[in-house]
Tab-separated table of C-alpha atoms and ligand atoms in Angstrom:
chain	number	residue	atom	x	y	z
D	17	UNK	CA	79.912	109.571	99.893
D	18	UNK	CA	77.339	110.540	102.508
D	19	UNK	CA	76.919	114.133	103.696
D	20	UNK	CA	78.223	115.713	100.503
D	21	UNK	CA	76.551	118.182	98.147
D	22	UNK	CA	77.249	118.346	94.449
D	23	UNK	CA	78.440	121.759	93.279
D	24	UNK	CA	79.475	121.126	89.678
D	25	UNK	CA	80.211	118.543	86.997
D	26	UNK	CA	83.414	118.560	84.992
D	27	UNK	CA	83.842	116.214	82.010
D	28	UNK	CA	81.005	114.157	83.459
D	29	UNK	CA	82.688	113.865	86.901
D	30	UNK	CA	80.461	115.075	89.743
D	31	UNK	CA	82.329	117.439	92.078
D	32	UNK	CA	81.032	117.315	95.637
D	33	UNK	CA	81.754	119.227	98.799
D	34	UNK	CA	81.505	117.409	102.116
D	35	UNK	CA	79.876	119.286	104.995
D	36	UNK	CA	83.106	118.969	106.998
D	37	UNK	CA	84.750	121.224	104.408
D	38	UNK	CA	82.054	123.873	104.897
D	39	UNK	CA	82.490	123.631	108.676
D	40	UNK	CA	86.186	124.371	108.416
D	41	UNK	CA	85.806	127.337	106.006
D	42	UNK	CA	84.960	129.972	108.705
D	43	UNK	CA	87.887	128.745	110.802
D	44	UNK	CA	90.249	129.017	107.829
D	45	UNK	CA	88.860	132.484	106.987
D	46	UNK	CA	89.625	133.625	110.531
D	47	UNK	CA	93.112	132.043	110.495
D	48	UNK	CA	94.026	133.475	107.063
D	49	UNK	CA	92.552	136.872	108.034
D	50	UNK	CA	94.935	136.972	111.009
D	51	UNK	CA	97.823	136.079	108.682
D	52	UNK	CA	96.856	138.910	106.271
D	53	UNK	CA	96.598	141.461	109.087
D	54	UNK	CA	99.905	140.260	110.519
D	55	UNK	CA	101.685	140.316	107.148
D	56	UNK	CA	100.531	143.738	105.913
D	57	UNK	CA	100.105	145.408	109.301
D	58	UNK	CA	96.567	145.757	110.749
D	59	UNK	CA	96.477	149.564	110.336
D	60	UNK	CA	97.651	149.476	106.684
D	61	UNK	CA	95.405	146.616	105.495
D	62	UNK	CA	92.597	147.927	103.260
D	63	UNK	CA	89.399	145.941	103.785
D	64	UNK	CA	88.346	143.726	106.676
D	65	UNK	CA	90.795	140.888	107.476
D	66	UNK	CA	87.909	138.391	107.505
D	67	UNK	CA	86.995	139.315	103.908
D	68	UNK	CA	90.570	138.665	102.813
D	69	UNK	CA	90.601	135.497	104.907
D	70	UNK	CA	87.382	134.202	103.338
D	71	UNK	CA	88.772	134.940	99.857
D	72	UNK	CA	91.941	132.998	100.654
D	73	UNK	CA	89.954	130.083	102.118
D	74	UNK	CA	87.897	129.827	98.915
D	75	UNK	CA	91.097	130.107	96.848
D	76	UNK	CA	92.605	127.214	98.858
D	77	UNK	CA	89.445	125.204	98.161
D	78	UNK	CA	89.944	125.844	94.426
D	79	UNK	CA	93.619	124.857	94.749
D	80	UNK	CA	92.661	121.494	96.262
D	81	UNK	CA	90.155	121.044	93.439
D	82	UNK	CA	92.841	121.753	90.808
D	83	UNK	CA	95.099	119.170	92.526
D	84	UNK	CA	92.344	116.526	92.400
D	85	UNK	CA	91.453	117.393	88.792
D	86	UNK	CA	95.089	116.792	87.830
D	87	UNK	CA	94.811	113.197	89.136
D	88	UNK	CA	91.443	112.693	87.440
D	89	UNK	CA	92.422	114.141	84.058
D	90	UNK	CA	95.523	111.915	83.943
D	91	UNK	CA	93.428	108.852	84.911
D	92	UNK	CA	90.826	109.605	82.206
D	93	UNK	CA	93.494	110.180	79.537
D	94	UNK	CA	95.046	106.782	80.234
D	95	UNK	CA	91.810	104.829	80.093
D	96	UNK	CA	90.848	105.006	83.765
D	97	UNK	CA	87.458	105.850	85.218
D	98	UNK	CA	86.669	108.482	87.832
D	99	UNK	CA	83.333	108.255	89.636
D	100	UNK	CA	83.532	111.523	91.600
D	101	UNK	CA	85.698	114.093	93.358
D	102	UNK	CA	84.841	115.018	96.957
D	103	UNK	CA	86.408	117.847	98.923
D	104	UNK	CA	86.737	117.062	102.622
D	105	UNK	CA	87.984	119.021	105.606
D	106	UNK	CA	91.483	117.577	105.203
D	107	UNK	CA	91.693	117.790	101.404
D	108	UNK	CA	90.219	116.154	98.348
D	109	UNK	CA	89.494	112.580	97.362
D	110	UNK	CA	89.197	111.450	93.739
D	111	UNK	CA	87.414	108.134	93.544
D	112	UNK	CA	89.129	106.337	90.688
D	113	UNK	CA	86.901	103.362	89.907
D	114	UNK	CA	89.250	102.006	87.282
D	115	UNK	CA	92.989	102.623	87.423
D	116	UNK	CA	95.003	103.081	84.243
D	117	UNK	CA	96.813	99.810	83.483
D	118	UNK	CA	100.407	99.496	84.594
D	119	UNK	CA	102.534	100.668	87.499
D	120	UNK	CA	104.090	103.495	85.463
D	121	UNK	CA	100.728	105.159	84.824
D	122	UNK	CA	99.736	104.637	88.449
D	123	UNK	CA	102.880	106.424	89.614
D	124	UNK	CA	102.404	109.278	87.128
D	125	UNK	CA	98.739	109.621	88.075
D	126	UNK	CA	99.740	109.936	91.735
D	127	UNK	CA	102.468	112.478	90.861
D	128	UNK	CA	100.146	114.605	88.701
D	129	UNK	CA	98.418	116.124	91.754
D	130	UNK	CA	101.442	117.220	93.806
D	131	UNK	CA	103.281	118.348	90.637
D	132	UNK	CA	100.323	120.590	89.723
D	133	UNK	CA	100.192	122.017	93.272
D	134	UNK	CA	103.935	122.747	93.229
D	135	UNK	CA	103.776	124.455	89.802
D	136	UNK	CA	100.740	126.485	90.906
D	137	UNK	CA	102.528	127.427	94.130
D	138	UNK	CA	105.661	128.618	92.315
D	139	UNK	CA	103.590	130.573	89.742
D	140	UNK	CA	101.669	132.338	92.529
D	141	UNK	CA	104.900	133.166	94.354
D	142	UNK	CA	106.496	134.555	91.175
D	143	UNK	CA	103.295	136.431	90.283
D	144	UNK	CA	103.198	138.082	93.699
D	145	UNK	CA	106.427	140.018	93.032
D	146	UNK	CA	105.119	142.384	90.285
D	147	UNK	CA	101.826	142.807	92.229
D	148	UNK	CA	103.679	144.028	95.320
D	149	UNK	CA	105.987	146.200	93.224
D	150	UNK	CA	102.963	147.841	91.533
D	151	UNK	CA	101.600	148.856	94.922
D	152	UNK	CA	98.901	146.168	95.206
D	153	UNK	CA	100.402	145.113	98.507
D	154	UNK	CA	97.413	143.063	99.735
D	155	UNK	CA	96.997	141.115	96.492
D	156	UNK	CA	100.737	140.485	96.364
D	157	UNK	CA	100.750	139.164	99.918
D	158	UNK	CA	97.646	137.031	99.306
D	159	UNK	CA	99.178	135.506	96.144
D	160	UNK	CA	102.430	134.713	97.955
D	161	UNK	CA	100.514	133.239	100.903
D	162	UNK	CA	98.346	131.069	98.625
D	163	UNK	CA	101.506	130.056	96.747
D	164	UNK	CA	103.014	128.890	100.033
D	165	UNK	CA	99.890	126.882	100.845
D	166	UNK	CA	100.049	125.176	97.417
D	167	UNK	CA	103.736	124.317	97.853
D	168	UNK	CA	102.877	122.826	101.257
D	169	UNK	CA	99.961	120.904	99.711
D	170	UNK	CA	102.283	119.471	97.059
D	171	UNK	CA	105.115	118.557	99.441
D	172	UNK	CA	102.851	117.130	102.153
D	173	UNK	CA	101.087	114.873	99.647
D	174	UNK	CA	104.456	113.592	98.455
D	175	UNK	CA	105.190	112.030	101.871
D	176	UNK	CA	105.357	108.258	101.328
D	177	UNK	CA	102.308	107.697	103.558
D	178	UNK	CA	100.007	105.393	101.566
D	179	UNK	CA	97.200	106.078	100.575
D	180	UNK	CA	98.547	109.624	100.164
D	181	UNK	CA	100.053	110.406	96.738
D	182	UNK	CA	103.673	109.752	97.746
D	183	UNK	CA	102.655	106.366	99.157
D	184	UNK	CA	100.976	105.501	95.843
D	185	UNK	CA	104.228	106.258	94.017
D	186	UNK	CA	106.064	103.948	96.450
D	187	UNK	CA	103.496	101.207	95.839
D	188	UNK	CA	103.839	101.574	92.064
D	189	UNK	CA	107.652	101.425	92.321
D	190	UNK	CA	107.473	98.275	94.471
D	191	UNK	CA	104.867	96.519	92.291
D	192	UNK	CA	107.330	95.297	89.638
D	193	UNK	CA	109.539	93.827	92.318
D	194	UNK	CA	107.083	92.444	94.912
D	195	UNK	CA	103.835	92.006	92.994
D	196	UNK	CA	100.738	94.085	93.623
D	197	UNK	CA	99.603	92.482	96.887
D	198	UNK	CA	102.965	92.586	98.652
D	199	UNK	CA	103.692	96.065	97.277
D	200	UNK	CA	100.373	97.327	98.668
D	201	UNK	CA	100.950	95.613	102.010
D	202	UNK	CA	104.422	97.139	102.269
D	203	UNK	CA	103.186	100.613	101.277
D	204	UNK	CA	100.275	100.273	103.730
D	205	UNK	CA	102.691	99.237	106.496
D	206	UNK	CA	104.803	102.372	105.878
D	207	UNK	CA	101.562	104.397	105.663
D	208	UNK	CA	100.409	103.142	109.060
D	209	UNK	CA	103.826	104.034	110.495
D	210	UNK	CA	103.399	107.597	109.195
D	211	UNK	CA	99.849	107.682	110.576
D	212	UNK	CA	101.189	106.872	114.049
D	213	UNK	CA	103.885	109.539	113.599
D	214	UNK	CA	101.278	112.139	112.480
D	215	UNK	CA	99.156	111.134	115.468
D	216	UNK	CA	102.032	111.629	117.931
D	217	UNK	CA	103.066	114.977	116.400
D	218	UNK	CA	99.401	116.015	116.323
D	219	UNK	CA	98.979	115.205	120.013
D	220	UNK	CA	102.272	116.342	121.535
D	221	UNK	CA	103.665	118.722	118.897
D	222	UNK	CA	107.332	119.304	118.068
D	223	UNK	CA	109.026	121.953	120.253
D	224	UNK	CA	109.606	125.082	118.181
D	225	UNK	CA	107.859	123.679	115.071
D	226	UNK	CA	104.335	122.403	115.750
D	227	UNK	CA	102.105	123.289	118.670
D	228	UNK	CA	100.548	120.363	120.583
D	229	UNK	CA	97.021	119.160	119.794
D	230	UNK	CA	96.717	119.898	116.079
D	231	UNK	CA	93.239	118.670	115.030
D	232	UNK	CA	94.135	118.624	111.305
D	233	UNK	CA	97.133	116.400	111.808
D	234	UNK	CA	95.090	114.061	114.026
D	235	UNK	CA	92.400	113.817	111.346
D	236	UNK	CA	95.013	113.113	108.672
D	237	UNK	CA	96.543	110.429	110.922
D	238	UNK	CA	93.132	108.774	111.238
D	239	UNK	CA	92.422	109.044	107.496
D	240	UNK	CA	95.830	107.614	106.492
D	241	UNK	CA	95.564	104.729	108.975
D	242	UNK	CA	92.038	103.691	107.941
D	243	UNK	CA	92.790	104.226	104.253
D	244	UNK	CA	95.949	102.106	104.381
D	245	UNK	CA	94.110	99.232	106.059
D	246	UNK	CA	91.107	99.445	103.702
D	247	UNK	CA	93.068	99.589	100.442
D	248	UNK	CA	95.347	96.799	101.554
D	249	UNK	CA	92.328	94.536	102.108
D	250	UNK	CA	90.754	95.602	98.821
D	251	UNK	CA	93.840	94.870	96.731
D	252	UNK	CA	94.194	91.470	98.392
D	253	UNK	CA	90.597	90.549	97.508
D	254	UNK	CA	90.988	91.943	94.009
D	255	UNK	CA	94.124	89.888	93.424
D	256	UNK	CA	92.607	86.722	94.862
D	257	UNK	CA	89.595	87.101	92.557
D	258	UNK	CA	91.551	88.264	89.502
D	259	UNK	CA	90.864	86.273	86.353
D	260	UNK	CA	87.909	84.474	87.957
D	261	UNK	CA	84.595	84.783	86.144
D	262	UNK	CA	81.113	84.604	87.630
D	263	UNK	CA	80.623	81.309	85.738
D	264	UNK	CA	83.239	79.588	87.927
D	265	UNK	CA	81.682	80.655	91.234
D	266	UNK	CA	77.916	80.892	90.698
D	267	UNK	CA	75.466	78.195	91.707
D	268	UNK	CA	72.927	77.118	89.078
D	269	UNK	CA	69.951	78.080	91.275
D	270	UNK	CA	67.271	79.241	88.891
D	271	UNK	CA	64.255	79.466	91.178
D	272	UNK	CA	62.571	82.872	91.135
D	273	UNK	CA	59.329	84.540	92.105
D	274	UNK	CA	56.862	86.291	89.822
D	275	UNK	CA	56.495	90.071	89.875
D	276	UNK	CA	52.817	89.682	90.823
D	277	UNK	CA	53.437	87.177	93.655
D	278	UNK	CA	52.451	88.418	97.103
D	279	UNK	CA	55.089	88.918	99.784
D	280	UNK	CA	53.405	86.145	101.777
D	281	UNK	CA	54.231	83.710	98.979
D	282	UNK	CA	57.733	85.158	98.651
D	283	UNK	CA	58.284	84.702	102.401
D	284	UNK	CA	57.178	81.061	102.207
D	285	UNK	CA	59.568	80.451	99.306
D	286	UNK	CA	62.489	82.136	101.084
D	287	UNK	CA	61.952	79.906	104.128
D	288	UNK	CA	61.374	76.704	102.138
D	289	UNK	CA	64.430	77.216	99.918
D	290	UNK	CA	66.575	78.662	102.730
D	291	UNK	CA	67.434	81.724	100.614
D	292	UNK	CA	68.159	85.298	101.703
D	293	UNK	CA	66.867	86.702	98.430
D	294	UNK	CA	65.107	85.588	95.236
D	295	UNK	CA	65.167	87.041	91.717
D	296	UNK	CA	61.902	88.562	90.521
D	297	UNK	CA	60.863	87.501	87.008
D	298	UNK	CA	58.305	89.068	84.702
D	299	UNK	CA	57.569	87.676	81.202
D	300	UNK	CA	60.607	85.424	81.571
D	301	UNK	CA	62.987	88.346	82.256
D	302	UNK	CA	64.698	89.231	85.534
D	303	UNK	CA	63.374	92.585	86.727
D	304	UNK	CA	64.963	92.750	90.185
D	305	UNK	CA	65.737	91.044	93.448
D	306	UNK	CA	63.540	90.730	96.531
D	307	UNK	CA	65.433	90.281	99.808
D	308	UNK	CA	64.360	88.893	103.169
D	309	UNK	CA	64.909	92.345	104.728
D	310	UNK	CA	62.607	93.997	102.161
D	311	UNK	CA	59.850	91.455	102.911
D	312	UNK	CA	60.185	91.828	106.684
D	313	UNK	CA	60.080	95.628	106.404
D	314	UNK	CA	56.432	95.344	105.281
D	315	UNK	CA	54.132	94.722	108.302
D	316	UNK	CA	52.887	91.098	108.372
D	317	UNK	CA	49.162	91.925	107.852
D	318	UNK	CA	49.988	93.816	104.628
D	319	UNK	CA	52.206	91.135	103.054
D	320	UNK	CA	49.183	89.392	101.502
D	321	UNK	CA	48.329	92.448	99.369
D	322	UNK	CA	51.851	93.668	98.583
D	323	UNK	CA	53.374	92.427	95.287
D	324	UNK	CA	56.998	91.348	94.864
D	325	UNK	CA	57.529	94.058	92.206
D	326	UNK	CA	56.737	96.772	94.776
D	327	UNK	CA	59.696	95.912	97.006
D	328	UNK	CA	62.074	94.496	94.367
D	329	UNK	CA	65.437	96.217	94.094
D	330	UNK	CA	66.992	96.836	90.674
D	331	UNK	CA	70.010	94.648	89.925
D	332	UNK	CA	72.964	95.158	87.551
D	333	UNK	CA	73.407	92.999	84.451
D	334	UNK	CA	75.509	90.056	85.552
D	335	UNK	CA	76.442	87.414	82.977
D	336	UNK	CA	78.509	84.230	83.435
D	337	UNK	CA	81.399	86.109	81.774
D	338	UNK	CA	81.398	89.050	84.243
D	339	UNK	CA	84.607	89.351	86.303
D	340	UNK	CA	84.084	88.036	89.849
D	341	UNK	CA	85.750	91.188	91.214
D	342	UNK	CA	83.219	93.453	89.447
D	343	UNK	CA	80.388	91.315	90.840
D	344	UNK	CA	81.774	91.665	94.381
D	345	UNK	CA	82.020	95.444	93.951
D	346	UNK	CA	78.428	95.681	92.701
D	347	UNK	CA	77.220	93.584	95.642
D	348	UNK	CA	79.107	95.747	98.106
D	349	UNK	CA	77.927	99.054	96.624
D	350	UNK	CA	74.284	97.960	96.525
D	351	UNK	CA	74.539	96.036	99.816
D	352	UNK	CA	72.856	92.977	98.299
D	353	UNK	CA	73.514	89.431	99.567
D	354	UNK	CA	73.350	87.924	96.070
D	355	UNK	CA	72.863	88.763	92.406
D	356	UNK	CA	71.024	86.870	89.636
D	357	UNK	CA	73.140	85.747	86.672
D	358	UNK	CA	71.481	86.204	83.283
D	359	UNK	CA	72.427	84.911	79.840
D	360	UNK	CA	70.487	85.871	76.683
D	361	UNK	CA	67.735	87.239	78.898
D	362	UNK	CA	67.353	83.960	80.799
D	363	UNK	CA	68.092	83.349	84.466
D	364	UNK	CA	70.948	80.815	84.585
D	365	UNK	CA	72.040	81.033	88.238
D	366	UNK	CA	72.764	83.120	91.313
D	367	UNK	CA	76.000	84.444	92.712
D	368	UNK	CA	75.966	84.881	96.501
D	369	UNK	CA	78.451	86.430	98.914
D	370	UNK	CA	79.112	82.899	100.163
D	371	UNK	CA	80.014	81.812	96.606
D	372	UNK	CA	82.557	84.643	96.437
D	373	UNK	CA	83.990	83.822	99.874
D	374	UNK	CA	84.359	80.199	98.764
D	375	UNK	CA	86.233	81.353	95.655
D	376	UNK	CA	88.521	83.591	97.728
D	377	UNK	CA	89.264	80.800	100.239
D	378	UNK	CA	90.037	78.379	97.432
D	379	UNK	CA	92.480	80.829	95.850
D	380	UNK	CA	94.116	81.401	99.249
D	381	UNK	CA	94.543	77.669	99.799
D	382	UNK	CA	95.950	77.234	96.292
D	383	UNK	CA	98.340	80.118	96.968
D	384	UNK	CA	99.521	78.572	100.234
D	385	UNK	CA	99.997	75.161	98.614
D	386	UNK	CA	102.242	76.503	95.895
D	387	UNK	CA	103.287	79.714	97.561
D	388	UNK	CA	103.049	80.643	93.893
D	389	UNK	CA	102.154	83.743	91.922
D	390	UNK	CA	99.812	85.146	94.569
D	391	UNK	CA	102.624	85.132	97.105
D	392	UNK	CA	100.163	85.512	99.952
D	393	UNK	CA	101.138	83.768	103.144
D	394	UNK	CA	98.503	82.448	105.546
D	395	UNK	CA	99.208	85.096	108.183
D	396	UNK	CA	99.032	88.195	106.025
D	397	UNK	CA	95.868	87.061	104.291
D	398	UNK	CA	93.827	87.313	107.480
D	399	UNK	CA	94.973	90.694	108.772
J	427	ZN	ZN1	96.651	114.010	95.485
C-alpha cells in the first residue's frame, strides 16, 4: 500500500501505518482530551487533557492493531497467508493473500477480530472499577472509555456490510448454499446498501443520535462501497479461472532477446513480432522481461548503447503447472503485460493478459451454455 511506513514486524508480517492514520491522531487526541476533561471535571483532572487524549489515541491505535492481529493469527494457524497489516484513518486492513480453506474457517477468521475487540472492551470496563475505587480516577475513566471504544469497534465491525467482518461472516454462511460467486455478489450487494446508508447518515445525521456531516462515516461509506465492488470482481475472476493451469492458456511463443542485445534491436523485434514485451535470455536461461514502455523510456539516441539487461524487469517463476489465477495476480501486482513460462530452465511459452482474458471469456461462455457449476449469468458477469 502506498503512503505507509513500516513500524514493526510480527511473526514475519510487516505492520504499517498509513499517513492518514497519523493525520487523524492529533484530532483524536483533542477529541479524547475533551472527553477526559468532561468526564472527570476540568478542575479535578490531573495533567493536561491533551496528554490524556494523546495517550488514549495511541491506545486506540493499539486496540485496532490487536483486532487485526486476531484475524491474522487465525489465518496463519489455519494455513492462510498474510502479506501485511496496515492501519488507516478508519481502522486496520489485514491483507490475507491466501484464505484458510473452507467457509467455516473464513467465518471464524472474520469473527476473530470483533470477538477480540469485545473481550478487550469488557476486560477494560471491568478493570476500570477497581482503579476508580482505589482513587486512580483518571486511569479508571480512561480504561472505561477505551473499553467503550473497543466494544464499539467490535459491534461496528459485526455489521453485515461486506467487506467488513460481519459481511464476511454473511458471505461464508451463504457460500454453502449459493456457491462462492453468488454468495460474494449477494454479500457485496448488501454491503453496497449499507454503504449508501452510512453515506446518508454521514451527510444528514440522525436527529438526537448522530450530528450531520460525519467525515468518518463518509469515509467508511466510501471504503465499504469500493471494497464490495472490488472483491466481488476479484472472486468472479478467481472462480472463472479456478482449476485452469498456465499450460491451458499460454501461447508457445518462444522468441526472446539476448541480455547483451541493444534496445534498438529489441525495439525492432517488438515491432516486427507485434509484441508488447519480450523475455530476456542469458546462457539459455530467462533473466527477465523487457517491455515496450521500458524501451521507450530510454531516449532514442541512447538506445543503441543501452543493453536489454539494463532495463529488464525481474519476473516470477511461472511454469506450465502454475495456477492461472496466481499468474494473473503476479501480472497485476507487477503491472506486466505478459510473463514468460519456463520448464526445466527452458523458455516454453508466454502468458499474456489477452491469453487470460480469452480463458475467462471461454469459461463465461461455457457457464452460460450450461448455466452449470459457475452459476454466473451473462448480466452479472459484466457488472
Ligand atoms: Zn476486522
